[in-house]
Amino acid sequence: MQKKYPRLIIAATQSGAGKTTITSGILAALKKRGLNVQPYKVGPDYIDPGFHEIASGRPSHNLDSWLVGENKLAELFFSPSNCAKFALIEGVMGLYDGGVGGVSSTAQIAQILQIPVVLVIDVKSMGTSAAAIALGFREFDKNINLAGVILNRVGSDSHKKMIVETLDKINIKCFGAIKRNADFVLPERHLGLVPTAENNFTEVIEKICATVENEIDIDALIKVANSAPTVTLPDYPTTALPNYRTKIAVAKDAAFNFYYEESLQELEKRGAEIIYFSPLNDEKLPEDIGGLIIGGGFPEMFAEQLQANKKIRFAIRRAAENNLPIYAECGGFMYLMNTITDFAGKNFEMCGVIPANAVMTDKLQMVGYVEAEVLQDCIIGKAGDKIHAHEFHFSTAEISADKNIFNCKRMRTGKEFRAGYAKKNIVASYLHIHFAGCQSAADNFVNACKIY
């Protein structure tokens, strides 16, 4: 099957250069033109896709070659259910940054999916050197189709002119320049940007969109996207969802909102009906459920409110005692513990399902890709199964070694460690997984829920 899919990656020289701001502005500008644009995010990030969805009106999908694998990556990107008229992808960190060997870097994704790249350069306190940086990025890997650059945080018209004239001399196109504007600074905290689930960022994205429309050559970007090569693809199956076999309650609110769209879709493909509920606001779990998922998020920022909702905490503890299959990741893992100690050292009662206490620290405890081996048969796998995962957390928690469910290896260093918790029908850990890349885990969990 021949597939023509206009597509473009917005990359950057490093984290914090303004990728999310500029990507969101371009998405909103394309939407205003009536273009049906599908946003994507390279890597395991949960937060940036929320800004994409506000700007484009469509859920953003993650492209991660470690979590889902290279073969599955193309299917997720080119499948009819995800494709729109135009794809705009936000990169991760710097263009060539990723896991060991460049796994899941923006450059690797660009090569696998044959996507032209536009590089964002933060030129604050920089002049002609910006052109040298652009030249270095272009020459570093000639397999990358670097179509040009966008300058961010430009100080003045003369500042822009100086850089653009130098770029012209080395035949690097500048698609536009965004001047410094405090109104465009998106709020951050310890894990990155503040999630859109906590605030309405529509107004700031509208301001960014107006600037992007004035300062960036959108027509030229569309032309570059249209230059992306036609690809030959297999006929991906487009089977309808099966009849529901079980209901799975998924915690989703301002405290818990770290989910991959396709990951939950993998559960639906296996007959799971996803029912959302809020640990912050609901007093009971949805009725007639066969399983429970509590994903990541920021329970430490809502610990007082989570503690105050005693009824839902008791309902979850009672469900655990009744052997309801429960799968929890990171923030959900913390919520299932006895207590959370916040950054100020204050303790808050949580669900009391896992005999441990989560303690927030000022130091990043772990960030990076992990290979996890399942240590015993459980609701997501068999002993010996290998799972690709990602960790990113500031908290610590001591779990009794005999209760650990995973033996993990950090892919960057090779260091091994035991992690997570399992008891009867519960599996919880700091690991984030993607069911599209761990389809056996999806099979096992849905089957466990059906049996229950």
XYZ file of C-alpha atoms in Angstrom:
452
model
C 0.000 0.000 0.000
C 1.386 3.424 -0.988
C 0.895 6.133 1.609
C 1.387 9.886 1.131
C 1.293 11.518 4.558
C 2.518 15.148 4.856
C 4.606 15.269 8.015
C 7.065 17.478 9.839
C 9.089 17.312 13.082
C 9.744 20.366 15.249
C 13.049 19.534 16.966
C 15.431 21.618 19.070
C 19.039 21.974 20.091
C 18.232 21.074 23.726
C 15.439 20.857 26.279
C 13.911 24.216 27.154
C 14.495 25.774 23.731
C 10.763 26.295 23.204
C 9.625 23.197 21.256
C 6.304 22.794 23.048
C 5.415 26.488 22.801
C 6.209 26.713 19.086
C 4.671 23.332 18.227
C 1.449 24.313 19.998
C 1.365 27.641 18.160
C 1.859 25.973 14.769
C -0.799 23.362 15.540
C -3.300 26.091 16.439
C -2.405 28.062 13.294
C -2.907 24.991 11.090
C -6.227 24.279 12.774
C -7.376 27.872 12.128
C -6.684 27.256 8.444
C -9.090 24.323 8.545
C -6.320 21.761 8.214
C -7.020 18.456 9.956
C -3.675 18.049 11.741
C -2.620 15.112 13.925
C -0.094 15.908 16.673
C 2.558 13.508 17.982
C 5.262 13.630 20.654
C 8.587 11.824 20.433
C 9.509 9.922 23.589
C 7.671 8.908 26.772
C 6.431 12.384 27.797
C 2.839 12.596 29.085
C 2.543 16.355 29.602
C 3.382 17.988 26.253
C 0.655 16.027 24.408
C -1.939 17.829 26.537
C -0.885 21.163 25.015
C -1.016 19.606 21.545
C -4.601 18.488 22.121
C -5.738 21.961 23.210
C -4.067 23.511 20.158
C -5.203 20.974 17.545
C -8.437 19.582 18.940
C -7.102 16.033 18.503
C -5.467 13.680 21.056
C -1.694 13.598 20.620
C 0.105 10.258 20.255
C 3.553 9.265 21.507
C 6.243 7.885 19.208
C 8.754 5.905 21.271
C 10.924 3.216 19.710
C 11.897 1.740 23.100
C 8.418 1.486 24.601
C 6.636 0.154 21.498
C 9.472 -1.054 19.251
C 10.520 0.110 15.788
C 8.188 -2.237 13.901
C 5.099 -1.173 15.843
C 6.098 2.491 15.570
C 5.283 2.732 11.860
C 1.924 1.036 12.403
C 0.973 3.503 15.138
C 2.023 6.450 12.982
C 0.599 5.434 9.617
C -2.488 3.464 10.698
C -5.763 4.842 9.286
C -7.174 5.383 12.765
C -4.385 7.849 13.605
C -3.676 9.515 10.267
C -5.099 12.934 9.475
C -4.357 15.231 6.510
C -1.146 16.450 8.113
C 1.133 15.253 10.928
C 3.103 17.595 13.191
C 5.525 15.952 15.594
C 7.249 17.559 18.563
C 10.699 16.152 19.268
C 12.277 15.270 22.606
C 15.237 17.034 24.274
C 17.885 17.884 21.650
C 17.583 16.458 18.121
C 20.175 13.724 18.705
C 19.393 13.015 22.378
C 17.738 9.774 23.459
C 18.524 6.535 25.194
C 21.701 4.492 24.747
C 22.733 4.503 21.102
C 20.205 7.240 20.322
C 17.199 4.987 20.880
C 13.960 6.949 20.638
C 15.781 10.188 19.858
C 14.083 12.671 17.553
C 16.727 11.900 14.935
C 16.015 8.167 15.100
C 12.249 8.683 14.767
C 12.823 11.078 11.857
C 14.877 8.439 10.058
C 12.511 5.529 10.738
C 9.441 7.467 9.548
C 11.255 9.579 6.916
C 10.197 12.942 8.336
C 11.741 16.356 7.494
C 13.049 18.264 10.535
C 12.856 21.949 11.494
C 15.224 22.911 14.305
C 14.270 25.398 17.048
C 17.251 27.394 18.345
C 17.045 29.507 21.502
C 19.109 32.525 20.426
C 18.896 34.518 23.645
C 22.375 35.974 24.378
C 23.612 34.643 21.046
C 24.289 36.153 17.628
C 26.127 34.675 14.653
C 26.940 31.591 16.743
C 23.359 30.461 16.147
C 24.261 29.815 12.515
C 27.282 27.772 13.579
C 25.021 25.656 15.779
C 22.576 25.116 12.914
C 25.442 24.130 10.615
C 26.745 21.641 13.166
C 23.337 20.018 13.557
C 22.964 19.749 9.778
C 26.420 18.259 9.224
C 26.389 15.904 12.223
C 24.192 13.341 10.451
C 23.547 13.751 6.743
C 20.790 11.101 6.947
C 18.609 13.673 8.716
C 16.608 15.916 6.398
C 17.161 19.219 8.224
C 14.894 21.580 6.289
C 15.768 24.711 8.269
C 15.393 26.487 11.575
C 13.060 28.601 13.695
C 14.698 31.174 15.965
C 13.224 31.566 19.440
C 13.622 34.341 22.044
C 14.968 36.856 19.546
C 15.782 40.200 21.194
C 15.109 42.639 18.339
C 14.728 43.014 14.580
C 18.449 43.724 14.255
C 19.222 40.602 16.276
C 17.097 38.551 13.891
C 18.651 40.193 10.826
C 22.182 39.396 11.993
C 21.410 35.677 12.403
C 19.279 35.272 9.268
C 21.922 36.891 7.059
C 24.513 34.417 8.367
C 22.152 31.486 7.868
C 21.616 32.593 4.263
C 25.378 32.418 3.643
C 25.467 28.738 4.630
C 22.215 27.926 2.799
C 20.096 27.177 5.867
C 16.522 28.425 5.636
C 14.957 30.350 8.503
C 11.198 29.786 8.706
C 10.660 32.547 11.241
C 11.709 34.127 14.505
C 9.783 34.501 17.753
C 10.680 37.416 20.009
C 11.043 37.050 23.754
C 7.665 37.241 25.463
C 7.021 36.473 29.114
C 3.393 35.684 28.272
C 4.596 32.605 26.364
C 6.373 30.995 29.314
C 4.472 27.846 30.263
C 4.604 27.070 34.027
C 6.955 24.312 35.188
C 7.684 22.246 38.279
C 9.771 19.196 39.268
C 8.728 16.857 36.419
C 8.494 19.503 33.681
C 5.526 21.574 32.520
C 2.382 21.790 34.624
C -0.168 19.405 33.028
C -3.084 20.880 31.130
C -5.429 18.810 33.331
C -4.692 21.279 36.144
C -5.140 24.549 34.252
C -6.872 25.984 31.205
C -4.097 27.049 28.845
C -6.407 27.928 25.945
C -5.835 31.682 26.269
C -2.024 31.471 26.258
C -2.065 29.085 23.272
C -4.272 31.553 21.401
C -1.670 34.293 22.063
C 1.127 32.006 20.889
C -0.893 31.141 17.783
C -1.348 34.816 16.876
C 2.406 35.402 17.130
C 3.235 32.258 15.163
C 0.882 33.308 12.370
C 2.658 36.670 12.130
C 6.254 35.563 12.567
C 6.522 32.035 11.078
C 6.067 31.119 7.416
C 3.332 28.515 7.825
C 2.968 28.043 4.057
C 6.658 27.152 3.806
C 6.312 24.622 6.637
C 3.345 23.018 4.862
C 5.434 22.800 1.696
C 8.218 21.016 3.581
C 5.748 18.589 5.138
C 4.319 17.825 1.696
C 7.836 16.976 0.499
C 8.018 13.973 2.861
C 8.374 10.830 0.746
C 5.578 8.417 -0.039
C 6.036 5.189 1.902
C 5.114 1.581 1.114
C 3.159 0.001 3.949
C 1.487 -3.306 4.696
C -2.287 -3.349 4.948
C -2.781 -2.702 8.636
C -5.862 -4.381 10.112
C -8.813 -2.093 10.805
C -10.938 -4.526 12.783
C -13.763 -3.124 14.866
C -13.537 -3.271 18.629
C -14.796 -6.612 20.012
C -17.821 -6.914 22.240
C -16.947 -5.783 25.739
C -15.875 -8.669 27.966
C -15.027 -6.658 31.069
C -15.031 -3.142 32.487
C -11.815 -1.539 33.701
C -11.938 1.557 35.911
C -9.168 4.047 35.094
C -8.298 6.865 37.507
C -8.225 10.122 35.590
C -8.274 13.641 37.011
C -5.819 16.427 37.864
C -3.840 14.094 40.144
C -3.685 11.097 37.777
C -3.558 11.751 34.036
C -0.432 10.078 32.652
C -1.805 7.695 30.022
C -0.883 6.859 26.439
C -3.912 6.950 24.145
C -2.898 3.818 22.204
C -1.983 1.976 25.393
C -5.565 2.115 26.630
C -6.763 1.311 23.102
C -4.834 -1.965 23.312
C -7.000 -2.903 26.290
C -10.136 -1.939 24.363
C -9.080 -4.125 21.425
C -9.079 -7.052 23.836
C -12.592 -6.397 25.039
C -12.127 -3.928 27.882
C -14.569 -1.083 28.348
C -12.689 1.833 29.914
C -14.643 3.639 32.629
C -12.995 6.780 34.034
C -13.328 7.928 37.633
C -11.700 10.553 39.860
C -9.890 9.689 43.122
C -10.070 13.400 43.906
C -13.817 13.836 43.499
C -15.660 10.491 43.359
C -16.700 8.699 46.523
C -16.939 5.211 45.027
C -15.564 3.108 42.208
C -17.627 2.518 39.055
C -19.983 -0.454 39.351
C -19.428 -3.956 37.966
C -15.757 -3.485 37.142
C -13.329 -6.331 36.570
C -10.159 -4.331 37.135
C -8.604 -1.026 38.154
C -5.754 1.046 36.684
C -4.211 4.001 38.502
C -1.678 5.724 36.267
C 0.977 8.299 36.944
C 0.536 11.953 37.747
C 1.145 14.301 40.659
C -0.542 12.856 43.766
C 2.014 14.742 45.885
C 0.540 18.042 44.653
C -3.001 16.935 45.627
C -2.144 14.886 48.700
C -4.364 16.852 51.066
C -7.402 16.474 48.792
C -6.670 12.786 48.200
C -6.399 12.247 51.946
C -9.692 14.057 52.518
C -11.565 11.699 50.175
C -11.702 8.831 52.656
C -14.581 7.032 50.949
C -12.769 6.364 47.670
C -9.600 5.348 49.519
C -11.599 2.868 51.567
C -13.357 1.587 48.416
C -10.003 0.936 46.726
C -8.611 -0.792 49.812
C -11.705 -2.973 50.057
C -11.497 -3.813 46.325
C -7.865 -4.857 46.825
C -8.855 -7.078 49.754
C -11.478 -8.673 47.483
C -8.717 -9.452 44.921
C -9.862 -7.020 42.228
C -7.025 -6.911 39.627
C -5.222 -3.603 40.220
C -2.383 -2.234 38.090
C -0.696 1.016 39.152
C 2.187 3.104 37.792
C 4.347 5.706 39.555
C 1.855 8.221 41.001
C -0.718 5.436 41.266
C 1.896 3.275 43.009
C 2.414 6.071 45.554
C -1.335 6.510 46.059
C -1.753 2.835 46.953
C 0.822 3.164 49.767
C 0.153 4.000 53.411
C 1.291 7.613 53.182
C 2.842 10.274 50.949
C 5.305 12.727 52.477
C 5.323 15.925 50.438
C 8.247 18.273 49.702
C 7.568 20.169 52.946
C 7.842 16.970 54.996
C 4.128 16.728 55.776
C 2.542 13.250 55.822
C -0.788 12.419 54.189
C -2.752 9.178 54.454
C -3.327 7.294 51.214
C -5.039 3.978 50.393
C -3.043 1.668 52.660
C -2.982 -1.140 50.099
C 0.819 -1.329 49.840
C 2.791 -1.460 53.144
C 5.172 1.370 52.275
C 5.521 5.149 52.431
C 6.344 7.434 49.491
C 8.669 10.316 50.378
C 9.264 13.245 48.022
C 12.885 14.380 47.713
C 14.632 17.396 46.220
C 16.703 15.108 44.004
C 15.615 13.301 40.847
C 15.749 9.629 41.835
C 15.486 8.061 38.405
C 14.920 9.035 34.784
C 15.431 6.790 31.786
C 14.582 3.600 29.973
C 14.460 0.298 31.835
C 14.198 -3.367 30.894
C 12.161 -5.176 33.541
C 12.031 -8.940 34.045
C 8.890 -10.250 35.745
C 9.935 -12.252 38.818
C 6.724 -14.226 39.383
C 3.464 -14.995 37.619
C 1.138 -12.043 38.063
C -1.776 -10.184 36.463
C 0.388 -8.713 33.674
C 2.734 -11.576 32.875
C 4.601 -14.767 33.585
C 7.874 -15.153 35.454
C 10.708 -14.434 33.030
C 8.754 -12.076 30.760
C 10.740 -8.989 29.686
C 9.063 -5.584 29.572
C 10.364 -2.283 28.143
C 9.544 0.605 30.462
C 10.440 4.154 31.493
C 10.955 5.718 34.930
C 10.869 9.361 36.037
C 10.328 10.234 39.702
C 11.517 12.343 42.625
C 10.080 10.143 45.389
C 11.491 7.117 47.165
C 9.747 4.141 48.731
C 11.112 1.058 50.472
C 9.388 -2.175 49.498
C 10.171 -5.502 51.152
C 12.410 -7.470 48.755
C 10.139 -10.519 48.865
C 7.306 -8.366 47.499
C 9.241 -6.964 44.503
C 7.759 -7.945 41.138
C 10.516 -6.765 38.760
C 14.243 -7.177 38.328
C 15.179 -4.068 36.358
C 18.180 -3.017 34.304
C 18.857 0.645 33.589
C 19.625 0.827 29.902
C 22.002 3.787 30.225
C 24.266 2.267 32.883
C 23.457 -1.450 32.946
C 22.856 -1.265 36.699
C 20.328 -3.812 37.980
C 17.850 -3.330 40.810
C 14.693 -4.897 42.197
C 11.509 -2.860 42.063
C 7.762 -2.750 42.397
C 5.207 -4.608 44.453
C 2.994 -7.622 43.839
C 0.499 -9.420 46.017
C -2.315 -11.623 44.767
C -4.070 -9.508 42.082
C -2.006 -6.326 42.553
C 0.981 -5.123 40.512
C 2.378 -1.641 41.140
C 5.708 0.075 40.522
C 7.413 3.259 39.391
C 7.600 1.835 35.854
C 5.575 3.297 33.005
C 4.813 0.791 30.246
C 2.999 1.015 26.921
C 0.575 -1.827 26.235
C 1.105 -1.441 22.476
C 4.698 -2.508 23.090
C 3.776 -5.060 25.793
C 0.804 -6.738 24.173
C 1.162 -9.907 26.252
C 0.797 -7.718 29.365
C -2.416 -6.291 27.890
C -3.687 -9.830 27.191
C -2.874 -11.016 30.699
C -4.426 -8.024 32.450
C -7.680 -8.071 30.457
C -7.972 -11.830 30.994
C -7.439 -11.382 34.729
C -10.184 -8.748 34.778
C -12.516 -11.003 32.789
C -11.923 -13.917 35.180
C -12.606 -11.693 38.174
